[in-house]
Amino acid sequence: MLTLTVNGRERRFDGDPSMPLLWYLRDVLGLTGTKYGCGVAVCGACTVHVDGEAARACMTAMADVAGRAVVTIEGLSAEGTHPVQVAWREVNAPQCGYCQSGQIMQAAALLASTPRPTDAQVDDAMSGVLCRCGTYQRIRAAIALAAGGAR
Ligand code: FES
Ligand code: FES
């Protein structure tokens, strides 16, 4: 048995410790905002925070999050008022939306560690989260807005 917190709430897990965190979030807890894309840590759709850092839930085993704090898109803010979420709405970033929770979680982790990222830092942080719809320009604008800069 292991314990962790998910969106601030303590959870106990008795299952297979090799189970991917993504399965636990979606299938056990019903937190379906975190998406399944590639399953092999190359698309970023499943990005969540583990102890405040962006992590790919598809390749993170439950054993790896024992005693740690996981935050999903549902837990980023109670009312959707996190600065990244506000900026995302302001620039209308999503198209189909499938990749966007991963994009937002990756961007939120970036700005938590680097409040005023350079273009290169944004590119570096966001390059691992793919968008089939090609919303990259609006995502960059939203990150700049959330960081307090111009669009
Ligand atoms: S589903 Fe995890 S990185 Fe693609
Ligand atoms: S908005 Fe459709 S995949 Fe990114």
Short mmCIF file of N, CA and C in Angstrom, two decimals, residues 55-140:
data_model
loop_
_atom_site.label_atom_id
_atom_site.label_comp_id
_atom_site.label_asym_id
_atom_site.label_seq_id
_atom_site.Cartn_x
_atom_site.Cartn_y
_atom_site.Cartn_z
N ALA A 55 5.35 16.23 -15.27
CA ALA A 55 5.70 14.82 -15.42
C ALA A 55 4.71 14.17 -16.37
N ARG A 56 5.19 13.16 -17.11
CA ARG A 56 4.34 12.43 -18.04
C ARG A 56 3.69 11.27 -17.27
N ALA A 57 2.39 11.40 -17.07
CA ALA A 57 1.70 10.40 -16.24
C ALA A 57 1.66 9.03 -16.87
N CYS A 58 1.81 8.94 -18.21
CA CYS A 58 1.76 7.64 -18.88
C CYS A 58 2.99 6.80 -18.58
N MET A 59 4.09 7.45 -18.24
CA MET A 59 5.34 6.73 -17.98
C MET A 59 5.80 6.90 -16.54
N THR A 60 4.90 7.32 -15.68
CA THR A 60 5.20 7.44 -14.26
C THR A 60 4.45 6.33 -13.54
N ALA A 61 5.18 5.46 -12.87
CA ALA A 61 4.54 4.36 -12.16
C ALA A 61 4.00 4.85 -10.82
N MET A 62 2.99 4.16 -10.34
CA MET A 62 2.44 4.53 -9.03
C MET A 62 3.52 4.49 -7.94
N ALA A 63 4.45 3.54 -8.06
CA ALA A 63 5.53 3.47 -7.06
C ALA A 63 6.35 4.75 -7.03
N ASP A 64 6.42 5.42 -8.18
CA ASP A 64 7.23 6.64 -8.28
C ASP A 64 6.57 7.84 -7.60
N VAL A 65 5.28 7.75 -7.36
CA VAL A 65 4.59 8.90 -6.74
C VAL A 65 4.22 8.63 -5.28
N ALA A 66 4.75 7.56 -4.73
CA ALA A 66 4.50 7.27 -3.31
C ALA A 66 5.01 8.44 -2.46
N GLY A 67 4.14 8.95 -1.62
CA GLY A 67 4.51 10.03 -0.72
C GLY A 67 4.63 11.39 -1.39
N ARG A 68 4.22 11.48 -2.63
CA ARG A 68 4.40 12.72 -3.37
C ARG A 68 3.05 13.39 -3.66
N ALA A 69 3.13 14.62 -4.16
CA ALA A 69 1.92 15.40 -4.43
C ALA A 69 1.71 15.51 -5.94
N VAL A 70 0.58 14.98 -6.39
CA VAL A 70 0.22 15.03 -7.81
C VAL A 70 -0.88 16.09 -7.97
N VAL A 71 -0.72 16.92 -8.99
CA VAL A 71 -1.77 17.89 -9.33
C VAL A 71 -2.13 17.69 -10.79
N THR A 72 -3.42 17.58 -11.06
CA THR A 72 -3.91 17.45 -12.43
C THR A 72 -4.58 18.76 -12.83
N ILE A 73 -5.01 18.81 -14.08
CA ILE A 73 -5.68 20.02 -14.56
C ILE A 73 -6.89 20.36 -13.68
N GLU A 74 -7.54 19.34 -13.14
CA GLU A 74 -8.71 19.60 -12.29
C GLU A 74 -8.32 20.31 -11.00
N GLY A 75 -7.05 20.14 -10.59
CA GLY A 75 -6.62 20.69 -9.32
C GLY A 75 -5.77 21.94 -9.44
N LEU A 76 -5.57 22.41 -10.67
CA LEU A 76 -4.67 23.56 -10.84
C LEU A 76 -5.21 24.78 -10.12
N SER A 77 -6.51 24.99 -10.19
CA SER A 77 -7.15 26.03 -9.39
C SER A 77 -8.62 25.64 -9.23
N ALA A 78 -9.20 26.04 -8.12
CA ALA A 78 -10.56 25.60 -7.82
C ALA A 78 -11.57 26.15 -8.83
N GLU A 79 -11.35 27.36 -9.28
CA GLU A 79 -12.34 28.02 -10.13
C GLU A 79 -11.83 28.29 -11.54
N GLY A 80 -10.72 27.68 -11.92
CA GLY A 80 -10.16 27.96 -13.24
C GLY A 80 -9.56 29.34 -13.35
N THR A 81 -9.03 29.84 -12.23
CA THR A 81 -8.50 31.20 -12.21
C THR A 81 -6.97 31.25 -12.12
N HIS A 82 -6.33 30.13 -12.32
CA HIS A 82 -4.86 30.16 -12.41
C HIS A 82 -4.48 31.09 -13.56
N PRO A 83 -3.43 31.90 -13.41
CA PRO A 83 -3.06 32.85 -14.46
C PRO A 83 -2.88 32.23 -15.83
N VAL A 84 -2.41 31.01 -15.89
CA VAL A 84 -2.27 30.34 -17.18
C VAL A 84 -3.64 30.03 -17.78
N GLN A 85 -4.56 29.59 -16.96
CA GLN A 85 -5.92 29.31 -17.47
C GLN A 85 -6.60 30.60 -17.94
N VAL A 86 -6.42 31.67 -17.18
CA VAL A 86 -7.01 32.96 -17.57
C VAL A 86 -6.44 33.41 -18.92
N ALA A 87 -5.12 33.30 -19.06
CA ALA A 87 -4.49 33.71 -20.32
C ALA A 87 -4.95 32.83 -21.47
N TRP A 88 -5.09 31.55 -21.20
CA TRP A 88 -5.54 30.61 -22.25
C TRP A 88 -6.91 31.02 -22.78
N ARG A 89 -7.79 31.42 -21.87
CA ARG A 89 -9.12 31.87 -22.31
C ARG A 89 -9.01 33.18 -23.07
N GLU A 90 -8.16 34.06 -22.57
CA GLU A 90 -8.03 35.38 -23.18
C GLU A 90 -7.61 35.28 -24.65
N VAL A 91 -6.69 34.39 -24.95
CA VAL A 91 -6.22 34.28 -26.34
C VAL A 91 -6.95 33.17 -27.10
N ASN A 92 -7.90 32.51 -26.44
CA ASN A 92 -8.66 31.45 -27.11
C ASN A 92 -7.72 30.37 -27.66
N ALA A 93 -6.85 29.86 -26.82
CA ALA A 93 -5.79 28.98 -27.29
C ALA A 93 -6.28 27.66 -27.90
N PRO A 94 -7.26 26.97 -27.31
CA PRO A 94 -7.56 25.63 -27.81
C PRO A 94 -8.23 25.60 -29.17
N GLN A 95 -7.99 24.51 -29.90
CA GLN A 95 -8.81 24.23 -31.08
C GLN A 95 -9.66 23.01 -30.72
N CYS A 96 -9.22 21.79 -31.02
CA CYS A 96 -10.04 20.64 -30.58
C CYS A 96 -9.98 20.47 -29.07
N GLY A 97 -8.86 20.90 -28.46
CA GLY A 97 -8.73 20.88 -27.01
C GLY A 97 -8.01 19.68 -26.45
N TYR A 98 -7.78 18.65 -27.27
CA TYR A 98 -7.28 17.39 -26.71
C TYR A 98 -5.94 17.54 -25.99
N CYS A 99 -5.07 18.32 -26.56
CA CYS A 99 -3.72 18.45 -25.98
C CYS A 99 -3.65 19.50 -24.88
N GLN A 100 -4.73 20.24 -24.69
CA GLN A 100 -4.59 21.51 -23.96
C GLN A 100 -4.38 21.37 -22.46
N SER A 101 -4.89 20.32 -21.85
CA SER A 101 -4.60 20.20 -20.42
C SER A 101 -3.10 19.94 -20.21
N GLY A 102 -2.52 19.15 -21.10
CA GLY A 102 -1.08 18.93 -21.02
C GLY A 102 -0.30 20.21 -21.28
N GLN A 103 -0.77 20.98 -22.25
CA GLN A 103 -0.10 22.26 -22.54
C GLN A 103 -0.16 23.19 -21.32
N ILE A 104 -1.33 23.28 -20.73
CA ILE A 104 -1.51 24.18 -19.59
C ILE A 104 -0.66 23.72 -18.39
N MET A 105 -0.64 22.43 -18.14
CA MET A 105 0.15 21.95 -17.00
C MET A 105 1.63 22.16 -17.23
N GLN A 106 2.08 21.94 -18.47
CA GLN A 106 3.49 22.19 -18.79
C GLN A 106 3.82 23.67 -18.63
N ALA A 107 2.95 24.54 -19.13
CA ALA A 107 3.19 25.98 -19.04
C ALA A 107 3.15 26.45 -17.59
N ALA A 108 2.23 25.91 -16.81
CA ALA A 108 2.12 26.32 -15.40
C ALA A 108 3.38 25.92 -14.63
N ALA A 109 3.91 24.74 -14.92
CA ALA A 109 5.15 24.31 -14.25
C ALA A 109 6.31 25.20 -14.66
N LEU A 110 6.36 25.56 -15.94
CA LEU A 110 7.42 26.46 -16.42
C LEU A 110 7.37 27.79 -15.67
N LEU A 111 6.18 28.39 -15.61
CA LEU A 111 6.08 29.73 -15.01
C LEU A 111 6.26 29.69 -13.49
N ALA A 112 5.97 28.54 -12.89
CA ALA A 112 6.21 28.43 -11.44
C ALA A 112 7.70 28.47 -11.14
N SER A 113 8.50 27.88 -12.03
CA SER A 113 9.95 27.84 -11.79
C SER A 113 10.66 29.02 -12.44
N THR A 114 10.06 29.54 -13.52
CA THR A 114 10.69 30.62 -14.30
C THR A 114 9.60 31.62 -14.66
N PRO A 115 9.31 32.57 -13.77
CA PRO A 115 8.16 33.46 -13.99
C PRO A 115 8.26 34.31 -15.26
N ARG A 116 9.48 34.63 -15.69
CA ARG A 116 9.65 35.45 -16.90
C ARG A 116 10.54 34.71 -17.89
N PRO A 117 10.04 33.66 -18.49
CA PRO A 117 10.89 32.85 -19.37
C PRO A 117 11.25 33.59 -20.66
N THR A 118 12.43 33.31 -21.15
CA THR A 118 12.82 33.79 -22.47
C THR A 118 12.11 32.94 -23.53
N ASP A 119 12.13 33.40 -24.78
CA ASP A 119 11.54 32.62 -25.86
C ASP A 119 12.17 31.23 -25.92
N ALA A 120 13.48 31.19 -25.73
CA ALA A 120 14.19 29.91 -25.80
C ALA A 120 13.75 28.99 -24.66
N GLN A 121 13.52 29.57 -23.49
CA GLN A 121 13.07 28.74 -22.36
C GLN A 121 11.65 28.22 -22.60
N VAL A 122 10.81 29.05 -23.21
CA VAL A 122 9.46 28.61 -23.55
C VAL A 122 9.53 27.48 -24.56
N ASP A 123 10.33 27.67 -25.60
CA ASP A 123 10.47 26.64 -26.63
C ASP A 123 10.97 25.34 -26.00
N ASP A 124 11.95 25.45 -25.14
CA ASP A 124 12.54 24.28 -24.53
C ASP A 124 11.51 23.54 -23.68
N ALA A 125 10.76 24.29 -22.88
CA ALA A 125 9.80 23.66 -21.98
C ALA A 125 8.62 23.06 -22.73
N MET A 126 8.18 23.75 -23.78
CA MET A 126 6.93 23.36 -24.44
C MET A 126 7.13 22.40 -25.62
N SER A 127 8.37 22.19 -26.01
CA SER A 127 8.61 21.42 -27.24
C SER A 127 8.15 19.97 -27.13
N GLY A 128 7.99 19.48 -25.94
CA GLY A 128 7.59 18.09 -25.77
C GLY A 128 6.09 17.88 -25.66
N VAL A 129 5.32 18.95 -25.86
CA VAL A 129 3.85 18.80 -25.80
C VAL A 129 3.32 19.12 -27.20
N LEU A 130 2.83 18.09 -27.86
CA LEU A 130 2.46 18.21 -29.28
C LEU A 130 1.00 18.57 -29.43
N CYS A 131 0.72 19.34 -30.50
CA CYS A 131 -0.65 19.75 -30.80
C CYS A 131 -0.92 19.45 -32.26
N ARG A 132 -1.82 18.53 -32.50
CA ARG A 132 -2.14 18.17 -33.90
C ARG A 132 -2.86 19.31 -34.60
N CYS A 133 -3.50 20.17 -33.83
CA CYS A 133 -4.26 21.27 -34.45
C CYS A 133 -3.37 22.46 -34.78
N GLY A 134 -2.15 22.47 -34.26
CA GLY A 134 -1.24 23.57 -34.57
C GLY A 134 -1.56 24.87 -33.86
N THR A 135 -1.87 24.80 -32.58
CA THR A 135 -2.21 26.01 -31.81
C THR A 135 -0.97 26.66 -31.19
N TYR A 136 0.18 26.32 -31.66
CA TYR A 136 1.41 26.76 -31.00
C TYR A 136 1.54 28.28 -30.87
N GLN A 137 1.11 29.00 -31.89
CA GLN A 137 1.24 30.47 -31.82
C GLN A 137 0.38 31.04 -30.68
N ARG A 138 -0.82 30.53 -30.56
CA ARG A 138 -1.69 31.03 -29.49
C ARG A 138 -1.20 30.59 -28.11
N ILE A 139 -0.64 29.39 -28.05
CA ILE A 139 -0.07 28.92 -26.78
C ILE A 139 1.08 29.83 -26.36
N ARG A 140 1.92 30.18 -27.30
CA ARG A 140 3.04 31.09 -26.97
C ARG A 140 2.50 32.44 -26.52
#
